[in-house]
PDB file of C-alpha atoms and ligand atoms in Angstrom:
ATOM      1  CA  UNK A 975      -7.326 -49.411  49.954  1.00 41.00           C
ATOM      2  CA  UNK A 976      -3.933 -50.074  48.428  1.00 42.00           C
ATOM      3  CA  UNK A 977      -2.779 -52.963  50.578  1.00 42.00           C
ATOM      4  CA  UNK A 978      -1.821 -56.104  48.677  1.00 45.00           C
ATOM      5  CA  UNK A 979      -4.825 -58.400  48.577  1.00 48.00           C
ATOM      6  CA  UNK A 980      -2.807 -61.580  48.955  1.00 46.00           C
ATOM      7  CA  UNK A 981      -0.328 -60.978  51.727  1.00 45.00           C
ATOM      8  CA  UNK A 982       2.214 -63.666  51.005  1.00 48.00           C
ATOM      9  CA  UNK A 983       2.330 -66.161  53.795  1.00 52.00           C
ATOM     10  CA  UNK A 984       0.619 -63.875  56.254  1.00 54.00           C
ATOM     11  CA  UNK A 985      -2.793 -64.010  57.826  1.00 59.00           C
ATOM     12  CA  UNK A 986      -5.655 -64.918  55.572  1.00 67.00           C
ATOM     13  CA  UNK A 987      -6.501 -62.039  53.273  1.00 70.00           C
ATOM     14  CA  UNK A 988      -9.927 -60.519  53.749  1.00 70.00           C
ATOM     15  CA  UNK A 989     -11.937 -60.371  50.555  1.00 68.00           C
ATOM     16  CA  UNK A 990     -13.067 -56.811  49.864  1.00 73.00           C
ATOM     17  CA  UNK A 991     -15.978 -55.926  47.595  1.00 74.00           C
ATOM     18  CA  UNK A 992     -13.658 -54.909  44.768  1.00 81.00           C
ATOM     19  CA  UNK A 993     -11.675 -58.131  44.953  1.00 87.00           C
ATOM     20  CA  UNK A 994     -14.616 -60.509  45.402  1.00 90.00           C
ATOM     21  CA  UNK A 995     -14.460 -61.828  41.805  1.00 92.00           C
ATOM     22  CA  UNK A 996     -10.781 -62.621  42.327  1.00 93.00           C
ATOM     23  CA  UNK A 997     -11.495 -64.699  45.436  1.00 93.00           C
ATOM     24  CA  UNK A 998     -14.538 -66.347  43.863  1.00 94.00           C
ATOM     25  CA  UNK A 999     -12.158 -67.325  41.097  1.00 96.00           C
ATOM     26  CA  UNK A1000      -9.616 -68.904  43.403  1.00 96.00           C
ATOM     27  CA  UNK A1001     -12.433 -70.860  45.093  1.00 95.00           C
ATOM     28  CA  UNK A1002     -13.320 -72.173  41.653  1.00 96.00           C
ATOM     29  CA  UNK A1003      -9.690 -73.024  40.911  1.00 97.00           C
ATOM     30  CA  UNK A1004      -9.259 -70.114  38.542  1.00 97.00           C
ATOM     31  CA  UNK A1005      -6.830 -67.229  38.610  1.00 97.00           C
ATOM     32  CA  UNK A1006      -8.784 -64.199  37.487  1.00 96.00           C
ATOM     33  CA  UNK A1007      -7.508 -60.890  36.221  1.00 95.00           C
ATOM     34  CA  UNK A1008      -9.145 -57.799  34.918  1.00 95.00           C
ATOM     35  CA  UNK A1009      -8.844 -56.960  31.247  1.00 96.00           C
ATOM     36  CA  UNK A1010      -9.368 -53.431  30.003  1.00 96.00           C
ATOM     37  CA  UNK A1011     -12.196 -53.306  27.479  1.00 95.00           C
ATOM     38  CA  UNK A1012     -10.538 -50.357  25.753  1.00 96.00           C
ATOM     39  CA  UNK A1013      -6.829 -51.107  25.443  1.00 97.00           C
ATOM     40  CA  UNK A1014      -6.603 -54.855  26.237  1.00 95.00           C
ATOM     41  CA  UNK A1015      -4.258 -54.289  29.173  1.00 96.00           C
ATOM     42  CA  UNK A1016      -4.450 -56.982  31.840  1.00 96.00           C
ATOM     43  CA  UNK A1017      -4.902 -55.482  35.283  1.00 93.00           C
ATOM     44  CA  UNK A1018      -3.813 -56.793  38.658  1.00 90.00           C
ATOM     45  CA  UNK A1019      -4.560 -55.923  41.391  1.00 84.00           C
ATOM     46  CA  UNK A1020      -8.257 -55.222  40.981  1.00 87.00           C
ATOM     47  CA  UNK A1021      -9.256 -51.612  40.516  1.00 88.00           C
ATOM     48  CA  UNK A1022     -12.249 -49.859  39.022  1.00 88.00           C
ATOM     49  CA  UNK A1023     -10.399 -48.380  36.081  1.00 91.00           C
ATOM     50  CA  UNK A1024      -7.553 -49.237  33.753  1.00 95.00           C
ATOM     51  CA  UNK A1025      -4.152 -47.995  34.985  1.00 93.00           C
ATOM     52  CA  UNK A1026      -2.889 -47.815  31.410  1.00 95.00           C
ATOM     53  CA  UNK A1027      -5.586 -45.770  29.678  1.00 97.00           C
ATOM     54  CA  UNK A1028      -7.916 -44.679  32.493  1.00 95.00           C
ATOM     55  CA  UNK A1029     -10.973 -46.382  31.020  1.00 95.00           C
ATOM     56  CA  UNK A1030     -13.585 -47.374  33.572  1.00 93.00           C
ATOM     57  CA  UNK A1031     -14.445 -50.488  31.599  1.00 91.00           C
ATOM     58  CA  UNK A1032     -12.538 -53.465  32.930  1.00 93.00           C
ATOM     59  CA  UNK A1033     -13.847 -57.026  32.747  1.00 94.00           C
ATOM     60  CA  UNK A1034     -12.868 -60.090  34.734  1.00 95.00           C
ATOM     61  CA  UNK A1035     -11.192 -62.802  32.703  1.00 96.00           C
ATOM     62  CA  UNK A1036      -9.576 -66.115  33.544  1.00 97.00           C
ATOM     63  CA  UNK A1037      -5.801 -66.088  33.419  1.00 97.00           C
ATOM     64  CA  UNK A1038      -3.855 -69.014  32.025  1.00 97.00           C
ATOM     65  CA  UNK A1039      -2.248 -69.599  35.418  1.00 97.00           C
ATOM     66  CA  UNK A1040       1.155 -69.686  33.757  1.00 98.00           C
ATOM     67  CA  UNK A1041       3.850 -67.360  34.980  1.00 98.00           C
ATOM     68  CA  UNK A1042       7.595 -66.941  35.230  1.00 98.00           C
ATOM     69  CA  UNK A1043       9.724 -66.301  38.258  1.00 98.00           C
ATOM     70  CA  UNK A1044      10.563 -62.612  38.308  1.00 98.00           C
ATOM     71  CA  UNK A1045      12.232 -62.319  41.701  1.00 97.00           C
ATOM     72  CA  UNK A1046      12.146 -63.965  45.086  1.00 97.00           C
ATOM     73  CA  UNK A1047      13.381 -63.936  48.649  1.00 95.00           C
ATOM     74  CA  UNK A1048      13.797 -66.934  50.911  1.00 94.00           C
ATOM     75  CA  UNK A1049      12.007 -65.998  54.104  1.00 91.00           C
ATOM     76  CA  UNK A1050      13.257 -67.393  57.398  1.00 90.00           C
ATOM     77  CA  UNK A1051      11.011 -65.224  59.556  1.00 84.00           C
ATOM     78  CA  UNK A1052       7.481 -66.554  59.968  1.00 78.00           C
ATOM     79  CA  UNK A1053       4.797 -63.922  59.726  1.00 75.00           C
ATOM     80  CA  UNK A1054       1.818 -63.946  62.077  1.00 80.00           C
ATOM     81  CA  UNK A1055      -0.600 -66.578  60.908  1.00 76.00           C
ATOM     82  CA  UNK A1056       1.930 -68.482  58.853  1.00 72.00           C
ATOM     83  CA  UNK A1057       1.443 -72.208  59.329  1.00 75.00           C
ATOM     84  CA  UNK A1058       3.448 -73.572  56.430  1.00 74.00           C
ATOM     85  CA  UNK A1059       6.941 -74.969  56.228  1.00 79.00           C
ATOM     86  CA  UNK A1060       9.943 -72.794  57.017  1.00 86.00           C
ATOM     87  CA  UNK A1061      11.800 -71.306  55.392  1.00 91.00           C
ATOM     88  CA  UNK A1062       9.623 -70.548  52.393  1.00 90.00           C
ATOM     89  CA  UNK A1063       9.884 -68.627  49.190  1.00 93.00           C
ATOM     90  CA  UNK A1064       8.208 -65.276  48.704  1.00 94.00           C
ATOM     91  CA  UNK A1065       8.188 -64.624  45.003  1.00 96.00           C
ATOM     92  CA  UNK A1066       7.136 -62.030  42.511  1.00 97.00           C
ATOM     93  CA  UNK A1067       5.903 -63.834  39.446  1.00 97.00           C
ATOM     94  CA  UNK A1068       5.158 -62.347  36.075  1.00 98.00           C
ATOM     95  CA  UNK A1069       1.930 -63.751  34.706  1.00 97.00           C
ATOM     96  CA  UNK A1070       1.756 -64.815  31.096  1.00 97.00           C
ATOM     97  CA  UNK A1071      -0.740 -61.965  30.642  1.00 97.00           C
ATOM     98  CA  UNK A1072       1.808 -59.427  31.874  1.00 96.00           C
ATOM     99  CA  UNK A1073       0.931 -58.342  35.425  1.00 95.00           C
ATOM    100  CA  UNK A1074       3.234 -59.249  38.272  1.00 95.00           C
ATOM    101  CA  UNK A1075       1.965 -60.528  41.593  1.00 95.00           C
ATOM    102  CA  UNK A1076       3.477 -61.362  44.932  1.00 95.00           C
ATOM    103  CA  UNK A1077       2.915 -64.949  45.983  1.00 95.00           C
ATOM    104  CA  UNK A1078       4.636 -67.945  47.548  1.00 93.00           C
ATOM    105  CA  UNK A1079       6.366 -70.760  45.715  1.00 95.00           C
ATOM    106  CA  UNK A1080       5.554 -74.340  46.628  1.00 93.00           C
ATOM    107  CA  UNK A1081       6.835 -77.656  45.362  1.00 94.00           C
ATOM    108  CA  UNK A1082      10.396 -76.440  45.118  1.00 94.00           C
ATOM    109  CA  UNK A1083      13.126 -76.423  47.782  1.00 93.00           C
ATOM    110  CA  UNK A1084      13.741 -72.962  49.289  1.00 94.00           C
ATOM    111  CA  UNK A1085      17.229 -73.015  47.869  1.00 94.00           C
ATOM    112  CA  UNK A1086      18.701 -70.689  45.232  1.00 94.00           C
ATOM    113  CA  UNK A1087      20.022 -73.754  43.384  1.00 95.00           C
ATOM    114  CA  UNK A1088      16.433 -74.629  42.557  1.00 94.00           C
ATOM    115  CA  UNK A1089      15.162 -71.115  42.033  1.00 96.00           C
ATOM    116  CA  UNK A1090      16.074 -69.953  38.577  1.00 96.00           C
ATOM    117  CA  UNK A1091      14.860 -66.556  37.481  1.00 97.00           C
ATOM    118  CA  UNK A1092      12.465 -66.807  34.561  1.00 97.00           C
ATOM    119  CA  UNK A1093      11.680 -70.448  35.352  1.00 97.00           C
ATOM    120  CA  UNK A1094       8.158 -71.416  34.229  1.00 97.00           C
ATOM    121  CA  UNK A1095       5.568 -71.655  36.978  1.00 98.00           C
ATOM    122  CA  UNK A1096       1.994 -72.794  37.281  1.00 97.00           C
ATOM    123  CA  UNK A1097      -0.633 -71.542  39.698  1.00 98.00           C
ATOM    124  CA  UNK A1098      -1.962 -73.837  42.429  1.00 97.00           C
ATOM    125  CA  UNK A1099      -4.510 -73.037  45.113  1.00 96.00           C
ATOM    126  CA  UNK A1100      -4.190 -73.733  48.804  1.00 93.00           C
ATOM    127  CA  UNK A1101      -6.702 -72.998  51.552  1.00 91.00           C
ATOM    128  CA  UNK A1102      -5.678 -70.170  53.846  1.00 85.00           C
ATOM    129  CA  UNK A1103      -8.339 -69.268  56.346  1.00 85.00           C
ATOM    130  CA  UNK A1104     -11.601 -68.624  54.523  1.00 86.00           C
ATOM    131  CA  UNK A1105     -10.054 -68.256  51.101  1.00 90.00           C
ATOM    132  CA  UNK A1106      -8.097 -70.215  48.550  1.00 94.00           C
ATOM    133  CA  UNK A1107      -4.769 -68.504  48.071  1.00 93.00           C
ATOM    134  CA  UNK A1108      -3.054 -68.591  44.685  1.00 96.00           C
ATOM    135  CA  UNK A1109       0.481 -69.966  44.991  1.00 96.00           C
ATOM    136  CA  UNK A1110       2.884 -71.040  42.293  1.00 97.00           C
ATOM    137  CA  UNK A1111       4.841 -74.209  41.675  1.00 97.00           C
ATOM    138  CA  UNK A1112       7.333 -75.095  38.971  1.00 96.00           C
ATOM    139  CA  UNK A1113       5.499 -75.899  35.758  1.00 95.00           C
ATOM    140  CA  UNK A1114       5.554 -79.515  34.640  1.00 78.00           C
ATOM    141  CA  UNK A1115       7.586 -78.709  31.553  1.00 62.00           C
ATOM    142  CA  UNK A1116      10.274 -77.342  33.855  1.00 45.00           C
ATOM    143  CA  UNK A1117      10.976 -80.811  35.236  1.00 47.00           C
ATOM    144  CA  UNK A1118      14.501 -81.817  34.398  1.00 48.00           C
TER     145      UNK A1118
HETATM  146 ZN1   ZN B  58      -7.020 -49.536  29.232  1.00 77.50          ZN
END
C-alpha cells in the first residue's frame, strides 16, 4: 500500500485504483496532484485523506509541472526493467505546489557539473510499459 507509485527507472509501475487519476493524467500529458478541500494542502502521493488536516475531502487538480531539483543521485546500477541510458539521474524534485516526488531527470548530462540544486525543472512524459511516466528536464528558462 505504501510503495512509491513511480519507481524511478524500474519496471513499469502498476496503476492501482487509488492512483488511477494520476496515471490517467500522465496519459493526457498532465501531472495531477490531490488538493485538500479543507486546508488547501497539495497531496502526493495519492491517499484518501489529507495528511495535513485529516480531512477525507481531497480533489484531483492539475499541477503546473514546474519543480526544482531538491536532491539527486547518479545511478550506475541498472534496475530490472530499466531500458534507458546509463548512468542516469534519480532525483527528488520539489513541485511548485509543494510536494516532493522521486523521478528521473532527462535532457541533462548525468554529471554534477550540470546538476545544480534548486535548478528549475519541467515535467515531461515518457512511455514506460503501459503507462506514461512523469520525468523532469531542465526548464527552458534555465538554459544558459
Ligand atoms: Zn487538509
